[in-house]
């Protein structure tokens, strides 16, 4: 058939490839204006203590409602933002906005912000964090930064220096999506992560009786404990999964079962539900 097309056997694939490249180009164009058009918003997903089930933190998750293209998931636009380095200004906005919002929560509730490698490789990353903290008035100890193993694919010393600077301020650093990326564990000796986030794929696997997933979660929990790091299980969707994760000894739980990512106002309402004045003091 290809021969009948004049010997161009790639022809039939071209429209598809072209459409993807064209879509990407259009999204990139729209993304360049997203910040000034105020199309980005943050949602907040609760993370609970595995034992008490009380909210210990919220993770800020960026959402894009494009005027031209409608809602676009971060799984789609964050990689484009990273390739074009637009993630640097977007990431700065996310940090500032998340810190500002967190000042409205009770003091024991922390905020976790995802940080892309591109941001960490900016020499003034720590300055950006200081600015976000100063402008909002948020205490450094209430801010956690989430990074993935992908930061170790490049010159780890640059990322390490950025992270050491923010840790010196009092912020903590969590290792996100653990078990899905770069396989060397050597970097665990070099960066003092406060938390290892066990990727949702292991949680889902363990819930489906995968012996391998169970064994891996067990091993990660044991390793984290001896390294004096805590563990968060990602993607817990049911009471059964929460029970299993608790039995495995994870310290914290995040997932649809305890709460979906929600607008700032809804997150705030979780705290306002309780009366501001203790029951016994009221007339
Ligand atoms: P992540 O940091 O691992 O965030 C967790 C993702 O899992 C979120 O997807 C969240 O909505 C989803 N999730 C949480 N609980 C459950 C569950 O029980 N079941 C299922 N099926 N999913 C659950 P989301 O919001 O689509 O974000 C996807 C990824 O995009 C994030 O993964 C993160 O890598 C990236 N991202 C999101 N916001 C930002 C940001 O502000 N900056 C950067 N650099 N990346 C971000
Ligand atoms: Mg994360
Ligand atoms: Mg994650
Ligand atoms: Mg994940």
Short mmCIF file of C-alpha atoms and ligand atoms in Angstrom, two decimals:
data_model
loop_
_atom_site.label_atom_id
_atom_site.label_comp_id
_atom_site.label_asym_id
_atom_site.label_seq_id
_atom_site.Cartn_x
_atom_site.Cartn_y
_atom_site.Cartn_z
CA UNK A 1 0.00 0.00 0.00
CA UNK A 2 2.81 2.30 0.90
CA UNK A 3 4.23 1.78 -2.57
CA UNK A 4 0.95 2.97 -4.13
CA UNK A 5 1.31 6.15 -2.15
CA UNK A 6 4.36 6.95 -4.20
CA UNK A 7 6.79 5.14 -1.89
CA UNK A 8 6.21 7.45 1.05
CA UNK A 9 5.41 4.90 3.76
CA UNK A 10 5.39 7.53 6.51
CA UNK A 11 2.65 9.55 4.92
CA UNK A 12 -0.25 7.88 6.79
CA UNK A 13 1.28 8.83 10.17
CA UNK A 14 2.00 12.43 9.32
CA UNK A 15 -1.41 13.98 10.04
CA UNK A 16 -1.36 12.49 13.56
CA UNK A 17 2.16 13.64 14.36
CA UNK A 18 1.34 17.01 12.91
CA UNK A 19 -1.84 17.35 14.98
CA UNK A 20 0.07 16.63 18.21
CA UNK A 21 2.80 19.11 17.37
CA UNK A 22 0.20 21.69 16.39
CA UNK A 23 -1.82 21.13 19.58
CA UNK A 24 1.34 21.47 21.62
CA UNK A 25 2.28 24.67 19.83
CA UNK A 26 -1.15 26.13 20.52
CA UNK A 27 -1.08 25.13 24.18
CA UNK A 28 2.39 26.62 24.53
CA UNK A 29 1.15 29.87 23.00
CA UNK A 30 -1.83 29.97 25.39
CA UNK A 31 0.33 29.00 28.38
CA UNK A 32 2.58 32.01 27.77
CA UNK A 33 -0.40 34.25 28.57
CA UNK A 34 -1.96 32.08 31.28
CA UNK A 35 -0.39 33.92 34.24
CA UNK A 36 -1.30 37.45 33.16
CA UNK A 37 -4.78 36.31 32.13
CA UNK A 38 -5.17 34.79 35.61
CA UNK A 39 -6.12 31.41 34.18
CA UNK A 40 -4.17 29.42 36.74
CA UNK A 41 -5.61 28.47 40.12
CA UNK A 42 -4.46 26.21 42.92
CA UNK A 43 -6.41 23.34 44.38
CA UNK A 44 -5.48 21.87 47.73
CA UNK A 45 -5.57 18.19 48.67
CA UNK A 46 -5.45 17.15 52.33
CA UNK A 47 -2.79 14.80 53.74
CA UNK A 48 -3.84 13.12 56.98
CA UNK A 49 -1.98 11.50 59.85
CA UNK A 50 -2.38 7.74 59.34
CA UNK A 51 -3.30 7.14 62.98
CA UNK A 52 -5.38 10.14 64.05
CA UNK A 53 -6.71 10.92 60.55
CA UNK A 54 -6.38 14.62 61.28
CA UNK A 55 -5.21 16.93 58.50
CA UNK A 56 -1.47 17.60 58.78
CA UNK A 57 -0.97 19.40 55.48
CA UNK A 58 -2.36 20.28 52.08
CA UNK A 59 -0.62 19.73 48.76
CA UNK A 60 -1.05 22.60 46.30
CA UNK A 61 -1.97 21.32 42.84
CA UNK A 62 -2.07 23.73 39.91
CA UNK A 63 -5.09 23.91 37.60
CA UNK A 64 -5.32 25.65 34.23
CA UNK A 65 -8.63 26.89 32.87
CA UNK A 66 -7.60 28.15 29.46
CA UNK A 67 -9.92 30.74 27.89
CA UNK A 68 -9.10 29.28 24.48
CA UNK A 69 -8.80 25.56 25.26
CA UNK A 70 -10.85 24.91 28.39
CA UNK A 71 -9.52 23.00 31.40
CA UNK A 72 -6.14 21.35 30.75
CA UNK A 73 -4.75 18.82 33.25
CA UNK A 74 -1.32 19.39 34.83
CA UNK A 75 -0.27 16.01 33.42
CA UNK A 76 -0.57 17.69 30.03
CA UNK A 77 0.61 21.25 30.56
CA UNK A 78 3.30 20.88 33.24
CA UNK A 79 5.61 18.96 30.83
CA UNK A 80 5.08 21.75 28.24
CA UNK A 81 5.82 24.36 30.90
CA UNK A 82 8.99 22.46 31.84
CA UNK A 83 10.22 22.13 28.24
CA UNK A 84 9.71 25.85 27.60
CA UNK A 85 10.96 26.93 31.07
CA UNK A 86 7.60 28.66 31.60
CA UNK A 87 7.52 26.52 34.75
CA UNK A 88 9.95 29.00 36.35
CA UNK A 89 7.52 31.98 36.47
CA UNK A 90 4.56 29.63 36.95
CA UNK A 91 6.36 27.87 39.81
CA UNK A 92 7.14 31.20 41.46
CA UNK A 93 3.46 32.15 41.28
CA UNK A 94 2.46 28.74 42.73
CA UNK A 95 4.86 29.20 45.66
CA UNK A 96 3.62 32.72 46.41
CA UNK A 97 -0.04 31.83 46.11
CA UNK A 98 0.25 28.64 48.19
CA UNK A 99 2.17 30.38 50.99
CA UNK A 100 -0.37 33.22 51.06
CA UNK A 101 -3.30 30.81 51.30
CA UNK A 102 -1.63 28.70 54.02
CA UNK A 103 -1.41 31.69 56.36
CA UNK A 104 -5.21 31.44 56.71
CA UNK A 105 -5.02 27.89 58.13
CA UNK A 106 -4.32 26.77 61.70
CA UNK A 107 -0.61 26.96 62.49
CA UNK A 108 -0.05 23.20 62.74
CA UNK A 109 -1.25 22.68 59.15
CA UNK A 110 1.54 22.77 56.59
CA UNK A 111 1.59 23.42 52.86
CA UNK A 112 3.37 21.23 50.29
CA UNK A 113 4.38 22.70 46.93
CA UNK A 114 5.60 20.73 43.91
CA UNK A 115 8.87 22.00 42.48
CA UNK A 116 10.19 21.08 39.01
CA UNK A 117 13.86 20.41 38.30
CA UNK A 118 13.97 23.53 36.08
CA UNK A 119 13.19 25.65 39.14
CA UNK A 120 15.88 24.06 41.29
CA UNK A 121 18.46 24.63 38.62
CA UNK A 122 17.83 28.39 38.75
CA UNK A 123 20.65 29.79 40.88
CA UNK A 124 18.26 32.08 42.80
CA UNK A 125 15.70 29.42 43.72
CA UNK A 126 16.29 29.91 47.45
CA UNK A 127 15.73 33.66 47.01
CA UNK A 128 12.38 32.93 45.35
CA UNK A 129 11.40 30.84 48.37
CA UNK A 130 12.52 33.55 50.81
CA UNK A 131 10.44 36.11 48.88
CA UNK A 132 7.34 33.89 48.99
CA UNK A 133 7.76 33.40 52.73
CA UNK A 134 8.43 37.07 53.45
CA UNK A 135 5.62 38.39 51.28
CA UNK A 136 3.08 36.03 52.85
CA UNK A 137 4.44 36.03 56.39
CA UNK A 138 4.36 32.21 56.44
CA UNK A 139 6.83 30.55 58.78
CA UNK A 140 9.46 28.52 56.90
CA UNK A 141 8.76 25.40 58.97
CA UNK A 142 5.24 25.27 57.53
CA UNK A 143 6.49 24.91 53.96
CA UNK A 144 7.38 21.58 52.39
CA UNK A 145 8.78 21.32 48.87
CA UNK A 146 8.10 18.19 46.83
CA UNK A 147 10.72 17.08 44.33
CA UNK A 148 11.01 13.91 42.25
CA UNK A 149 13.94 11.62 41.61
CA UNK A 150 14.29 13.25 38.19
CA UNK A 151 16.33 16.05 39.80
CA UNK A 152 19.16 13.53 40.09
CA UNK A 153 19.30 12.95 36.35
CA UNK A 154 21.22 16.17 35.98
CA UNK A 155 24.06 17.72 37.97
CA UNK A 156 22.82 16.77 41.42
CA UNK A 157 25.13 19.22 43.18
CA UNK A 158 23.18 22.24 41.88
CA UNK A 159 19.81 20.86 43.02
CA UNK A 160 21.38 19.77 46.30
CA UNK A 161 22.72 23.23 46.97
CA UNK A 162 19.27 24.79 46.29
CA UNK A 163 17.61 22.29 48.61
CA UNK A 164 20.22 22.74 51.34
CA UNK A 165 19.61 26.48 51.27
CA UNK A 166 15.85 26.12 51.73
CA UNK A 167 16.34 23.48 54.43
CA UNK A 168 18.63 25.92 56.24
CA UNK A 169 15.67 28.33 56.27
CA UNK A 170 13.60 25.67 58.07
CA UNK A 171 11.61 24.28 55.14
CA UNK A 172 11.42 20.52 54.58
CA UNK A 173 11.78 18.54 51.38
CA UNK A 174 9.73 15.49 50.36
CA UNK A 175 10.64 12.93 47.70
CA UNK A 176 7.55 12.60 45.48
CA UNK A 177 6.42 9.60 43.38
CA UNK A 178 9.05 7.42 45.01
CA UNK A 179 9.84 4.21 43.18
CA UNK A 180 8.88 5.36 39.69
CA UNK A 181 12.00 7.17 38.59
CA UNK A 182 15.76 7.01 38.77
CA UNK A 183 16.76 3.78 40.46
CA UNK A 184 19.91 4.67 42.45
CA UNK A 185 19.35 5.08 46.19
CA UNK A 186 22.70 6.75 46.76
CA UNK A 187 21.17 10.22 46.83
CA UNK A 188 19.20 9.32 49.97
CA UNK A 189 22.51 9.65 51.81
CA UNK A 190 23.07 13.11 50.43
CA UNK A 191 19.77 14.89 50.87
CA UNK A 192 17.93 14.79 54.16
CA UNK A 193 14.37 14.32 52.91
CA UNK A 194 11.75 14.62 55.63
CA UNK A 195 9.25 12.43 53.81
CA UNK A 196 9.17 9.77 51.14
CA UNK A 197 5.93 9.73 49.16
CA UNK A 198 5.17 6.19 48.03
CA UNK A 199 3.79 6.38 44.51
CA UNK A 200 0.12 5.61 43.95
CA UNK A 201 0.99 2.69 41.64
CA UNK A 202 2.30 0.68 44.63
CA UNK A 203 -0.74 1.53 46.75
CA UNK A 204 -3.09 0.46 43.95
CA UNK A 205 -1.00 -2.67 43.36
CA UNK A 206 -0.99 -3.64 47.03
CA UNK A 207 -4.76 -3.19 47.21
CA UNK A 208 -5.08 -5.60 44.29
CA UNK A 209 -3.12 -8.20 46.26
CA UNK A 210 0.12 -7.75 44.37
CA UNK A 211 2.74 -9.40 46.62
CA UNK A 212 5.44 -7.36 44.94
CA UNK A 213 3.73 -4.02 45.66
CA UNK A 214 3.18 -5.03 49.30
CA UNK A 215 6.81 -6.08 49.67
CA UNK A 216 8.00 -2.81 48.12
CA UNK A 217 5.86 -0.63 50.41
CA UNK A 218 7.09 -2.64 53.41
CA UNK A 219 10.70 -2.18 52.34
CA UNK A 220 10.27 1.56 51.70
CA UNK A 221 8.65 2.05 55.13
CA UNK A 222 11.48 0.14 56.85
CA UNK A 223 14.12 2.08 54.93
CA UNK A 224 12.47 5.44 55.66
CA UNK A 225 12.26 4.60 59.37
CA UNK A 226 15.95 3.79 59.61
CA UNK A 227 16.75 6.99 57.71
CA UNK A 228 14.46 8.90 60.12
CA UNK A 229 12.16 9.95 57.31
CA UNK A 230 8.38 9.70 57.35
CA UNK A 231 6.28 8.09 54.62
CA UNK A 232 3.15 9.28 52.83
CA UNK A 233 1.05 6.83 50.82
CA UNK A 234 -0.33 8.49 47.67
CA UNK A 235 -3.64 7.67 46.00
CA UNK A 236 -5.57 5.98 48.82
CA UNK A 237 -9.12 5.66 47.50
CA UNK A 238 -11.00 3.45 49.99
CA UNK A 239 -11.30 2.51 53.67
CA UNK A 240 -9.76 -0.88 52.84
CA UNK A 241 -6.72 0.76 51.27
CA UNK A 242 -6.40 3.11 54.24
CA UNK A 243 -6.45 0.12 56.64
CA UNK A 244 -3.86 -1.73 54.63
CA UNK A 245 -1.59 1.32 54.49
CA UNK A 246 -1.94 1.84 58.24
CA UNK A 247 -1.01 -1.79 58.88
CA UNK A 248 2.04 -1.38 56.65
CA UNK A 249 3.12 1.48 58.87
CA UNK A 250 2.99 4.53 56.59
CA UNK A 251 2.99 7.74 58.62
CA UNK A 252 0.65 9.81 56.45
CA UNK A 253 -2.06 9.20 53.88
CA UNK A 254 -3.18 11.21 50.84
CA UNK A 255 -5.93 10.22 48.45
CA UNK A 256 -9.50 10.64 47.27
CA UNK A 257 -10.76 8.64 50.28
CA UNK A 258 -9.79 11.46 52.65
CA UNK A 259 -10.24 14.31 50.23
CA UNK A 260 -9.94 15.32 46.61
CA UNK A 261 -8.00 18.38 45.52
CA UNK A 262 -10.37 21.29 46.37
CA UNK A 263 -10.59 25.06 45.89
CA UNK A 264 -8.98 27.23 48.58
CA UNK A 265 -12.33 28.25 50.04
CA UNK A 266 -13.34 24.62 50.60
CA UNK A 267 -10.01 23.82 52.26
CA UNK A 268 -10.54 26.78 54.57
CA UNK A 269 -14.07 25.64 55.40
CA UNK A 270 -12.69 22.34 56.75
CA UNK A 271 -11.28 24.35 59.65
CA UNK A 272 -14.12 26.82 60.02
CA UNK A 273 -16.63 24.02 60.57
CA UNK A 274 -15.50 23.81 64.16
CA UNK A 275 -16.76 26.63 66.40
CA UNK A 276 -14.21 29.37 66.94
CA UNK A 277 -15.12 29.51 70.62
CA UNK A 278 -14.75 26.25 72.60
CA UNK A 279 -18.09 24.64 73.45
CA UNK A 280 -17.62 24.93 77.21
CA UNK A 281 -17.07 28.71 76.98
CA UNK A 282 -20.33 29.42 75.23
CA UNK A 283 -23.30 30.66 77.14
P1 LIG B 1 1.80 14.67 42.23
O1 LIG B 1 2.62 15.75 42.80
O2 LIG B 1 2.27 13.27 42.49
O3 LIG B 1 0.33 14.91 42.75
C1 LIG B 1 -0.58 13.89 43.07
C2 LIG B 1 -1.53 13.64 41.92
O4 LIG B 1 -2.34 12.51 42.23
C3 LIG B 1 -2.51 14.79 41.71
O5 LIG B 1 -2.85 14.82 40.32
C4 LIG B 1 -3.72 14.33 42.52
O6 LIG B 1 -4.94 14.93 42.10
C5 LIG B 1 -3.71 12.85 42.23
N1 LIG B 1 -4.37 12.07 43.27
C6 LIG B 1 -4.41 12.30 44.60
N2 LIG B 1 -5.10 11.36 45.25
C7 LIG B 1 -5.52 10.49 44.32
C8 LIG B 1 -6.29 9.28 44.37
O7 LIG B 1 -6.75 8.81 45.42
N3 LIG B 1 -6.52 8.64 43.18
C9 LIG B 1 -6.06 9.12 41.99
N4 LIG B 1 -6.34 8.46 40.89
N5 LIG B 1 -5.30 10.26 41.90
C10 LIG B 1 -5.05 10.92 43.05
P2 LIG B 1 -2.85 16.19 39.51
O8 LIG B 1 -3.40 17.29 40.34
O9 LIG B 1 -3.49 15.91 38.19
O10 LIG B 1 -1.32 16.51 39.30
C11 LIG B 1 -0.52 15.64 38.53
C12 LIG B 1 0.94 16.00 38.64
O11 LIG B 1 1.19 17.30 38.08
C13 LIG B 1 1.43 16.10 40.08
O12 LIG B 1 1.68 14.83 40.62
C14 LIG B 1 2.68 16.92 39.88
O13 LIG B 1 3.74 16.11 39.42
C15 LIG B 1 2.27 17.87 38.77
N6 LIG B 1 1.88 19.16 39.37
C16 LIG B 1 0.69 19.55 39.88
N7 LIG B 1 0.74 20.81 40.34
C17 LIG B 1 2.01 21.23 40.14
C18 LIG B 1 2.71 22.46 40.41
O14 LIG B 1 2.19 23.43 41.00
N8 LIG B 1 4.03 22.52 40.04
C19 LIG B 1 4.65 21.46 39.43
N9 LIG B 1 5.95 21.58 39.09
N10 LIG B 1 4.05 20.29 39.17
C20 LIG B 1 2.73 20.18 39.52
MG1 LIG B 2 3.38 16.10 44.64
MG1 LIG B 3 3.10 12.52 44.06
MG1 LIG B 4 2.28 10.66 41.94
#
